[in-house]
Protein backbone atom coordinates (compact mmCIF):
# COMPACT_ATOMS: atom_id res chain seq x y z
CA UNK A 1 0.00 0.00 0.00
CA UNK A 2 1.37 3.42 -0.89
CA UNK A 3 0.40 6.79 0.45
CA UNK A 4 0.37 9.75 -1.85
CA UNK A 5 1.03 13.22 -0.57
CA UNK A 6 -0.36 16.16 -2.43
CA UNK A 7 1.30 19.49 -1.80
CA UNK A 8 -1.11 22.33 -1.08
CA UNK A 9 -2.02 24.45 -4.10
CA UNK A 10 -0.24 27.53 -2.68
CA UNK A 11 3.09 25.68 -2.93
CA UNK A 12 2.78 25.70 -6.74
CA UNK A 13 2.40 29.43 -7.34
CA UNK A 14 4.23 32.61 -6.47
CA UNK A 15 3.35 34.14 -3.14
CA UNK A 16 3.10 37.90 -2.74
CA UNK A 17 4.29 39.75 0.35
CA UNK A 18 0.66 40.62 1.14
CA UNK A 19 -0.35 36.95 1.04
CA UNK A 20 2.60 35.86 3.15
CA UNK A 21 1.96 38.61 5.70
CA UNK A 22 -1.60 37.31 6.16
CA UNK A 23 -0.41 33.80 7.11
CA UNK A 24 -0.15 32.65 10.71
CA UNK A 25 3.16 31.94 12.44
CA UNK A 26 2.36 28.23 12.18
CA UNK A 27 1.94 28.49 8.40
CA UNK A 28 5.28 30.29 8.09
CA UNK A 29 7.24 27.92 10.33
CA UNK A 30 9.81 25.80 8.54
CA UNK A 31 9.64 27.63 5.21
CA UNK A 32 11.41 30.36 3.33
CA UNK A 33 10.17 32.25 0.29
CA UNK A 34 12.63 32.48 -2.61
CA UNK A 35 11.62 34.43 -5.71
CA UNK A 36 8.03 34.17 -4.50
CA UNK A 37 8.06 30.37 -4.21
CA UNK A 38 7.73 28.42 -0.97
CA UNK A 39 10.85 26.45 -0.04
CA UNK A 40 10.39 23.95 2.78
CA UNK A 41 13.33 23.74 5.18
CA UNK A 42 14.07 20.45 6.91
CA UNK A 43 14.31 20.39 10.69
CA UNK A 44 17.73 21.35 11.99
CA UNK A 45 19.95 18.90 13.84
CA UNK A 46 20.54 19.31 17.55
CA UNK A 47 24.20 20.15 16.79
CA UNK A 48 23.24 22.90 14.33
CA UNK A 49 20.69 24.31 16.78
CA UNK A 50 23.27 24.29 19.59
CA UNK A 51 25.87 26.10 17.48
CA UNK A 52 23.27 28.72 16.48
CA UNK A 53 22.11 29.19 20.08
CA UNK A 54 25.67 29.56 21.43
CA UNK A 55 26.46 32.13 18.74
CA UNK A 56 23.20 34.02 19.31
CA UNK A 57 23.67 34.10 23.09
CA UNK A 58 27.23 35.43 22.86
CA UNK A 59 26.40 37.95 20.13
CA UNK A 60 23.35 39.13 22.08
CA UNK A 61 25.35 39.68 25.26
CA UNK A 62 28.21 41.42 23.43
CA UNK A 63 25.77 43.63 21.48
CA UNK A 64 24.80 45.58 24.58
CA UNK A 65 21.73 47.79 24.46
CA UNK A 66 22.05 48.56 20.75
CA UNK A 67 21.97 45.09 19.19
CA UNK A 68 19.87 41.95 19.71
CA UNK A 69 20.77 38.49 18.43
CA UNK A 70 18.06 35.90 17.94
CA UNK A 71 17.24 32.78 15.97
CA UNK A 72 14.34 31.46 13.93
CA UNK A 73 12.63 34.44 12.33
CA UNK A 74 12.28 35.89 8.84
CA UNK A 75 14.34 38.61 7.26
CA UNK A 76 12.51 40.22 4.33
CA UNK A 77 15.21 40.74 1.70
CA UNK A 78 12.84 42.07 -0.96
CA UNK A 79 9.12 42.40 -1.63
CA UNK A 80 8.91 41.68 -5.39
CA UNK A 81 9.49 38.90 -6.03
CA UNK A 82 9.16 38.03 -2.37
CA UNK A 83 12.38 36.84 -0.73
CA UNK A 84 12.12 35.91 2.94
CA UNK A 85 15.05 34.07 4.44
CA UNK A 86 15.27 32.56 7.91
CA UNK A 87 18.97 32.73 8.88
CA UNK A 88 20.26 30.64 11.77
CA UNK A 89 21.24 33.80 13.70
CA UNK A 90 20.21 37.42 13.10
CA UNK A 91 21.87 40.39 14.79
CA UNK A 92 19.52 43.34 14.45
CA UNK A 93 18.97 46.83 15.88
CA UNK A 94 17.39 46.55 19.33
CA UNK A 95 15.07 49.45 18.59
CA UNK A 96 13.53 47.48 15.69
CA UNK A 97 12.37 44.53 17.83
CA UNK A 98 8.67 45.26 17.23
CA UNK A 99 9.00 46.10 13.53
CA UNK A 100 7.71 43.45 11.19
CA UNK A 101 8.94 42.33 8.82
CA UNK A 102 12.60 42.61 9.74
CA UNK A 103 14.37 44.19 6.78
CA UNK A 104 18.04 44.44 5.77
CA UNK A 105 18.32 47.98 7.14
CA UNK A 106 17.54 46.56 10.62
CA UNK A 107 20.23 43.88 10.32
CA UNK A 108 23.94 44.06 11.14
CA UNK A 109 24.97 40.40 10.83
CA UNK A 110 23.46 37.19 9.48
CA UNK A 111 24.88 33.77 10.39
CA UNK A 112 24.26 30.48 8.59
CA UNK A 113 25.35 27.11 9.98
CA UNK A 114 26.04 24.80 7.04
CA UNK A 115 24.38 21.40 7.20
CA UNK A 116 24.25 18.49 4.77
CA UNK A 117 21.82 19.54 2.08
CA UNK A 118 22.30 23.29 2.59
CA UNK A 119 25.90 23.60 1.38
CA UNK A 120 25.27 25.43 -1.90
CA UNK A 121 22.56 27.62 -0.43
CA UNK A 122 24.66 28.66 2.60
CA UNK A 123 27.93 29.07 0.68
CA UNK A 124 26.74 30.68 -2.56
CA UNK A 125 23.05 31.60 -2.86
CA UNK A 126 22.31 33.22 0.51
CA UNK A 127 25.55 35.24 0.76
CA UNK A 128 24.80 36.70 -2.67
CA UNK A 129 21.24 37.56 -1.63
CA UNK A 130 22.37 39.05 1.70
CA UNK A 131 25.08 41.14 0.03
CA UNK A 132 22.71 42.36 -2.68
CA UNK A 133 20.27 43.39 0.07
CA UNK A 134 23.05 45.36 1.82
CA UNK A 135 23.55 43.31 5.02
CA UNK A 136 26.94 44.54 6.34
CA UNK A 137 28.30 41.27 7.78
CA UNK A 138 27.84 37.56 7.08
CA UNK A 139 29.26 34.57 8.95
CA UNK A 140 29.24 31.02 7.63
CA UNK A 141 29.83 28.21 10.11
CA UNK A 142 31.14 24.93 8.73
CA UNK A 143 30.54 21.93 10.95
CA UNK A 144 31.65 18.32 10.93
CA UNK A 145 31.00 15.54 13.39
CA UNK A 146 33.85 15.19 15.92
CA UNK A 147 35.44 18.43 14.72
CA UNK A 148 35.35 21.96 16.00
CA UNK A 149 33.18 24.32 13.92
CA UNK A 150 35.02 26.75 11.63
CA UNK A 151 33.58 30.29 11.42
CA UNK A 152 34.23 32.19 8.19
CA UNK A 153 33.52 35.91 8.46
CA UNK A 154 32.66 38.26 5.59
CA UNK A 155 32.37 42.03 5.28
CA UNK A 156 30.20 43.77 2.70
CA UNK A 157 31.92 45.80 0.00
CA UNK A 158 29.14 48.35 -0.44
CA UNK A 159 30.31 49.46 -3.89
CA UNK A 160 30.15 46.00 -5.46
CA UNK A 161 27.40 44.62 -3.18
CA UNK A 162 29.48 41.52 -2.56
CA UNK A 163 31.26 40.08 0.47
CA UNK A 164 34.99 40.12 1.03
CA UNK A 165 36.49 37.36 3.15
CA UNK A 166 37.41 38.35 6.68
CA UNK A 167 38.90 36.33 9.49
CA UNK A 168 38.48 32.58 9.93
CA UNK A 169 38.12 31.12 13.43
CA UNK A 170 38.33 27.55 14.66
CA UNK A 171 37.35 26.78 18.23
CA UNK A 172 37.30 30.20 19.84
CA UNK A 173 35.89 33.14 17.89
CA UNK A 174 37.55 36.43 18.86
CA UNK A 175 35.97 38.83 16.43
CA UNK A 176 36.49 42.58 16.43
CA UNK A 177 33.72 43.25 13.88
CA UNK A 178 30.86 43.89 13.71
CA UNK A 179 31.60 44.46 17.41
CA UNK A 180 33.99 42.75 19.85
CA UNK A 181 32.78 39.29 20.84
CA UNK A 182 34.37 36.08 22.09
CA UNK A 183 32.60 32.75 21.57
CA UNK A 184 34.03 29.37 22.57
CA UNK A 185 32.84 26.66 20.19
CA UNK A 186 35.68 24.27 20.99
CA UNK A 187 33.57 22.11 23.29
CA UNK A 188 31.21 20.97 20.56
mmCIF file of C-alpha atoms in Angstrom:
data_model
loop_
_atom_site.group_PDB
_atom_site.id
_atom_site.type_symbol
_atom_site.label_atom_id
_atom_site.label_comp_id
_atom_site.label_asym_id
_atom_site.label_seq_id
_atom_site.Cartn_x
_atom_site.Cartn_y
_atom_site.Cartn_z
ATOM 1 C CA UNK A 1 0.000 0.000 0.000
ATOM 2 C CA UNK A 2 1.369 3.424 -0.892
ATOM 3 C CA UNK A 3 0.397 6.785 0.447
ATOM 4 C CA UNK A 4 0.375 9.749 -1.848
ATOM 5 C CA UNK A 5 1.027 13.218 -0.572
ATOM 6 C CA UNK A 6 -0.365 16.156 -2.428
ATOM 7 C CA UNK A 7 1.302 19.486 -1.803
ATOM 8 C CA UNK A 8 -1.106 22.326 -1.081
ATOM 9 C CA UNK A 9 -2.021 24.451 -4.096
ATOM 10 C CA UNK A 10 -0.241 27.528 -2.677
ATOM 11 C CA UNK A 11 3.093 25.683 -2.933
ATOM 12 C CA UNK A 12 2.779 25.695 -6.738
ATOM 13 C CA UNK A 13 2.399 29.429 -7.343
ATOM 14 C CA UNK A 14 4.234 32.606 -6.470
ATOM 15 C CA UNK A 15 3.346 34.140 -3.136
ATOM 16 C CA UNK A 16 3.104 37.904 -2.745
ATOM 17 C CA UNK A 17 4.292 39.745 0.347
ATOM 18 C CA UNK A 18 0.659 40.620 1.137
ATOM 19 C CA UNK A 19 -0.351 36.947 1.038
ATOM 20 C CA UNK A 20 2.599 35.861 3.153
ATOM 21 C CA UNK A 21 1.964 38.607 5.704
ATOM 22 C CA UNK A 22 -1.599 37.309 6.157
ATOM 23 C CA UNK A 23 -0.415 33.803 7.105
ATOM 24 C CA UNK A 24 -0.148 32.648 10.711
ATOM 25 C CA UNK A 25 3.163 31.942 12.435
ATOM 26 C CA UNK A 26 2.356 28.235 12.182
ATOM 27 C CA UNK A 27 1.937 28.488 8.402
ATOM 28 C CA UNK A 28 5.278 30.292 8.087
ATOM 29 C CA UNK A 29 7.236 27.918 10.327
ATOM 30 C CA UNK A 30 9.813 25.800 8.543
ATOM 31 C CA UNK A 31 9.636 27.625 5.212
ATOM 32 C CA UNK A 32 11.413 30.358 3.328
ATOM 33 C CA UNK A 33 10.168 32.251 0.291
ATOM 34 C CA UNK A 34 12.630 32.479 -2.609
ATOM 35 C CA UNK A 35 11.620 34.426 -5.712
ATOM 36 C CA UNK A 36 8.032 34.173 -4.505
ATOM 37 C CA UNK A 37 8.064 30.369 -4.212
ATOM 38 C CA UNK A 38 7.730 28.418 -0.975
ATOM 39 C CA UNK A 39 10.847 26.454 -0.039
ATOM 40 C CA UNK A 40 10.393 23.952 2.780
ATOM 41 C CA UNK A 41 13.329 23.745 5.180
ATOM 42 C CA UNK A 42 14.071 20.453 6.910
ATOM 43 C CA UNK A 43 14.307 20.390 10.690
ATOM 44 C CA UNK A 44 17.734 21.352 11.986
ATOM 45 C CA UNK A 45 19.946 18.900 13.836
ATOM 46 C CA UNK A 46 20.535 19.311 17.551
ATOM 47 C CA UNK A 47 24.198 20.153 16.787
ATOM 48 C CA UNK A 48 23.238 22.898 14.332
ATOM 49 C CA UNK A 49 20.690 24.310 16.782
ATOM 50 C CA UNK A 50 23.266 24.294 19.586
ATOM 51 C CA UNK A 51 25.866 26.103 17.483
ATOM 52 C CA UNK A 52 23.274 28.723 16.481
ATOM 53 C CA UNK A 53 22.111 29.186 20.078
ATOM 54 C CA UNK A 54 25.674 29.561 21.434
ATOM 55 C CA UNK A 55 26.459 32.134 18.742
ATOM 56 C CA UNK A 56 23.197 34.023 19.311
ATOM 57 C CA UNK A 57 23.666 34.100 23.088
ATOM 58 C CA UNK A 58 27.233 35.427 22.855
ATOM 59 C CA UNK A 59 26.398 37.951 20.127
ATOM 60 C CA UNK A 60 23.349 39.127 22.083
ATOM 61 C CA UNK A 61 25.349 39.683 25.261
ATOM 62 C CA UNK A 62 28.206 41.419 23.427
ATOM 63 C CA UNK A 63 25.772 43.634 21.478
ATOM 64 C CA UNK A 64 24.802 45.575 24.576
ATOM 65 C CA UNK A 65 21.728 47.791 24.456
ATOM 66 C CA UNK A 66 22.051 48.563 20.746
ATOM 67 C CA UNK A 67 21.973 45.086 19.187
ATOM 68 C CA UNK A 68 19.870 41.952 19.709
ATOM 69 C CA UNK A 69 20.767 38.494 18.425
ATOM 70 C CA UNK A 70 18.060 35.900 17.937
ATOM 71 C CA UNK A 71 17.237 32.776 15.971
ATOM 72 C CA UNK A 72 14.338 31.457 13.932
ATOM 73 C CA UNK A 73 12.635 34.441 12.327
ATOM 74 C CA UNK A 74 12.277 35.889 8.841
ATOM 75 C CA UNK A 75 14.343 38.607 7.258
ATOM 76 C CA UNK A 76 12.514 40.217 4.329
ATOM 77 C CA UNK A 77 15.214 40.737 1.698
ATOM 78 C CA UNK A 78 12.839 42.072 -0.965
ATOM 79 C CA UNK A 79 9.123 42.397 -1.630
ATOM 80 C CA UNK A 80 8.911 41.682 -5.389
ATOM 81 C CA UNK A 81 9.485 38.900 -6.027
ATOM 82 C CA UNK A 82 9.164 38.031 -2.366
ATOM 83 C CA UNK A 83 12.381 36.835 -0.731
ATOM 84 C CA UNK A 84 12.120 35.907 2.937
ATOM 85 C CA UNK A 85 15.052 34.067 4.437
ATOM 86 C CA UNK A 86 15.272 32.557 7.913
ATOM 87 C CA UNK A 87 18.975 32.728 8.882
ATOM 88 C CA UNK A 88 20.264 30.643 11.772
ATOM 89 C CA UNK A 89 21.240 33.802 13.700
ATOM 90 C CA UNK A 90 20.213 37.417 13.098
ATOM 91 C CA UNK A 91 21.874 40.389 14.794
ATOM 92 C CA UNK A 92 19.520 43.345 14.454
ATOM 93 C CA UNK A 93 18.970 46.834 15.877
ATOM 94 C CA UNK A 94 17.392 46.546 19.332
ATOM 95 C CA UNK A 95 15.066 49.451 18.590
ATOM 96 C CA UNK A 96 13.530 47.476 15.692
ATOM 97 C CA UNK A 97 12.375 44.534 17.829
ATOM 98 C CA UNK A 98 8.673 45.265 17.226
ATOM 99 C CA UNK A 99 9.004 46.103 13.531
ATOM 100 C CA UNK A 100 7.707 43.448 11.189
ATOM 101 C CA UNK A 101 8.938 42.332 8.825
ATOM 102 C CA UNK A 102 12.597 42.612 9.742
ATOM 103 C CA UNK A 103 14.374 44.186 6.779
ATOM 104 C CA UNK A 104 18.041 44.436 5.768
ATOM 105 C CA UNK A 105 18.317 47.985 7.137
ATOM 106 C CA UNK A 106 17.541 46.565 10.615
ATOM 107 C CA UNK A 107 20.234 43.881 10.324
ATOM 108 C CA UNK A 108 23.940 44.065 11.143
ATOM 109 C CA UNK A 109 24.967 40.401 10.829
ATOM 110 C CA UNK A 110 23.462 37.186 9.478
ATOM 111 C CA UNK A 111 24.877 33.769 10.385
ATOM 112 C CA UNK A 112 24.263 30.484 8.587
ATOM 113 C CA UNK A 113 25.351 27.115 9.978
ATOM 114 C CA UNK A 114 26.043 24.800 7.038
ATOM 115 C CA UNK A 115 24.377 21.401 7.199
ATOM 116 C CA UNK A 116 24.252 18.492 4.768
ATOM 117 C CA UNK A 117 21.819 19.542 2.084
ATOM 118 C CA UNK A 118 22.301 23.287 2.592
ATOM 119 C CA UNK A 119 25.902 23.604 1.383
ATOM 120 C CA UNK A 120 25.269 25.431 -1.904
ATOM 121 C CA UNK A 121 22.555 27.619 -0.434
ATOM 122 C CA UNK A 122 24.664 28.660 2.598
ATOM 123 C CA UNK A 123 27.935 29.066 0.680
ATOM 124 C CA UNK A 124 26.736 30.680 -2.560
ATOM 125 C CA UNK A 125 23.051 31.603 -2.855
ATOM 126 C CA UNK A 126 22.311 33.218 0.510
ATOM 127 C CA UNK A 127 25.547 35.239 0.761
ATOM 128 C CA UNK A 128 24.801 36.703 -2.666
ATOM 129 C CA UNK A 129 21.238 37.562 -1.631
ATOM 130 C CA UNK A 130 22.367 39.048 1.698
ATOM 131 C CA UNK A 131 25.081 41.140 0.035
ATOM 132 C CA UNK A 132 22.709 42.364 -2.680
ATOM 133 C CA UNK A 133 20.267 43.390 0.074
ATOM 134 C CA UNK A 134 23.049 45.357 1.822
ATOM 135 C CA UNK A 135 23.553 43.305 5.018
ATOM 136 C CA UNK A 136 26.940 44.543 6.344
ATOM 137 C CA UNK A 137 28.296 41.271 7.783
ATOM 138 C CA UNK A 138 27.840 37.558 7.077
ATOM 139 C CA UNK A 139 29.259 34.568 8.954
ATOM 140 C CA UNK A 140 29.245 31.019 7.634
ATOM 141 C CA UNK A 141 29.828 28.209 10.110
ATOM 142 C CA UNK A 142 31.140 24.933 8.732
ATOM 143 C CA UNK A 143 30.536 21.930 10.948
ATOM 144 C CA UNK A 144 31.653 18.318 10.930
ATOM 145 C CA UNK A 145 30.996 15.542 13.394
ATOM 146 C CA UNK A 146 33.849 15.191 15.919
ATOM 147 C CA UNK A 147 35.442 18.427 14.723
ATOM 148 C CA UNK A 148 35.353 21.960 16.000
ATOM 149 C CA UNK A 149 33.176 24.321 13.919
ATOM 150 C CA UNK A 150 35.016 26.750 11.633
ATOM 151 C CA UNK A 151 33.583 30.286 11.424
ATOM 152 C CA UNK A 152 34.228 32.186 8.190
ATOM 153 C CA UNK A 153 33.517 35.912 8.456
ATOM 154 C CA UNK A 154 32.660 38.258 5.591
ATOM 155 C CA UNK A 155 32.372 42.035 5.281
ATOM 156 C CA UNK A 156 30.205 43.770 2.701
ATOM 157 C CA UNK A 157 31.921 45.798 -0.001
ATOM 158 C CA UNK A 158 29.139 48.353 -0.437
ATOM 159 C CA UNK A 159 30.315 49.462 -3.889
ATOM 160 C CA UNK A 160 30.155 45.997 -5.456
ATOM 161 C CA UNK A 161 27.401 44.623 -3.177
ATOM 162 C CA UNK A 162 29.480 41.522 -2.559
ATOM 163 C CA UNK A 163 31.257 40.078 0.473
ATOM 164 C CA UNK A 164 34.986 40.118 1.029
ATOM 165 C CA UNK A 165 36.491 37.365 3.148
ATOM 166 C CA UNK A 166 37.409 38.355 6.684
ATOM 167 C CA UNK A 167 38.896 36.331 9.493
ATOM 168 C CA UNK A 168 38.477 32.580 9.934
ATOM 169 C CA UNK A 169 38.123 31.124 13.429
ATOM 170 C CA UNK A 170 38.331 27.550 14.658
ATOM 171 C CA UNK A 171 37.351 26.780 18.229
ATOM 172 C CA UNK A 172 37.300 30.196 19.836
ATOM 173 C CA UNK A 173 35.888 33.137 17.885
ATOM 174 C CA UNK A 174 37.545 36.426 18.860
ATOM 175 C CA UNK A 175 35.970 38.832 16.427
ATOM 176 C CA UNK A 176 36.494 42.584 16.428
ATOM 177 C CA UNK A 177 33.724 43.245 13.879
ATOM 178 C CA UNK A 178 30.861 43.892 13.708
ATOM 179 C CA UNK A 179 31.603 44.465 17.408
ATOM 180 C CA UNK A 180 33.987 42.753 19.846
ATOM 181 C CA UNK A 181 32.784 39.285 20.837
ATOM 182 C CA UNK A 182 34.372 36.079 22.085
ATOM 183 C CA UNK A 183 32.604 32.753 21.568
ATOM 184 C CA UNK A 184 34.025 29.372 22.571
ATOM 185 C CA UNK A 185 32.843 26.664 20.185
ATOM 186 C CA UNK A 186 35.684 24.270 20.989
ATOM 187 C CA UNK A 187 33.568 22.115 23.294
ATOM 188 C CA UNK A 188 31.209 20.973 20.556
#
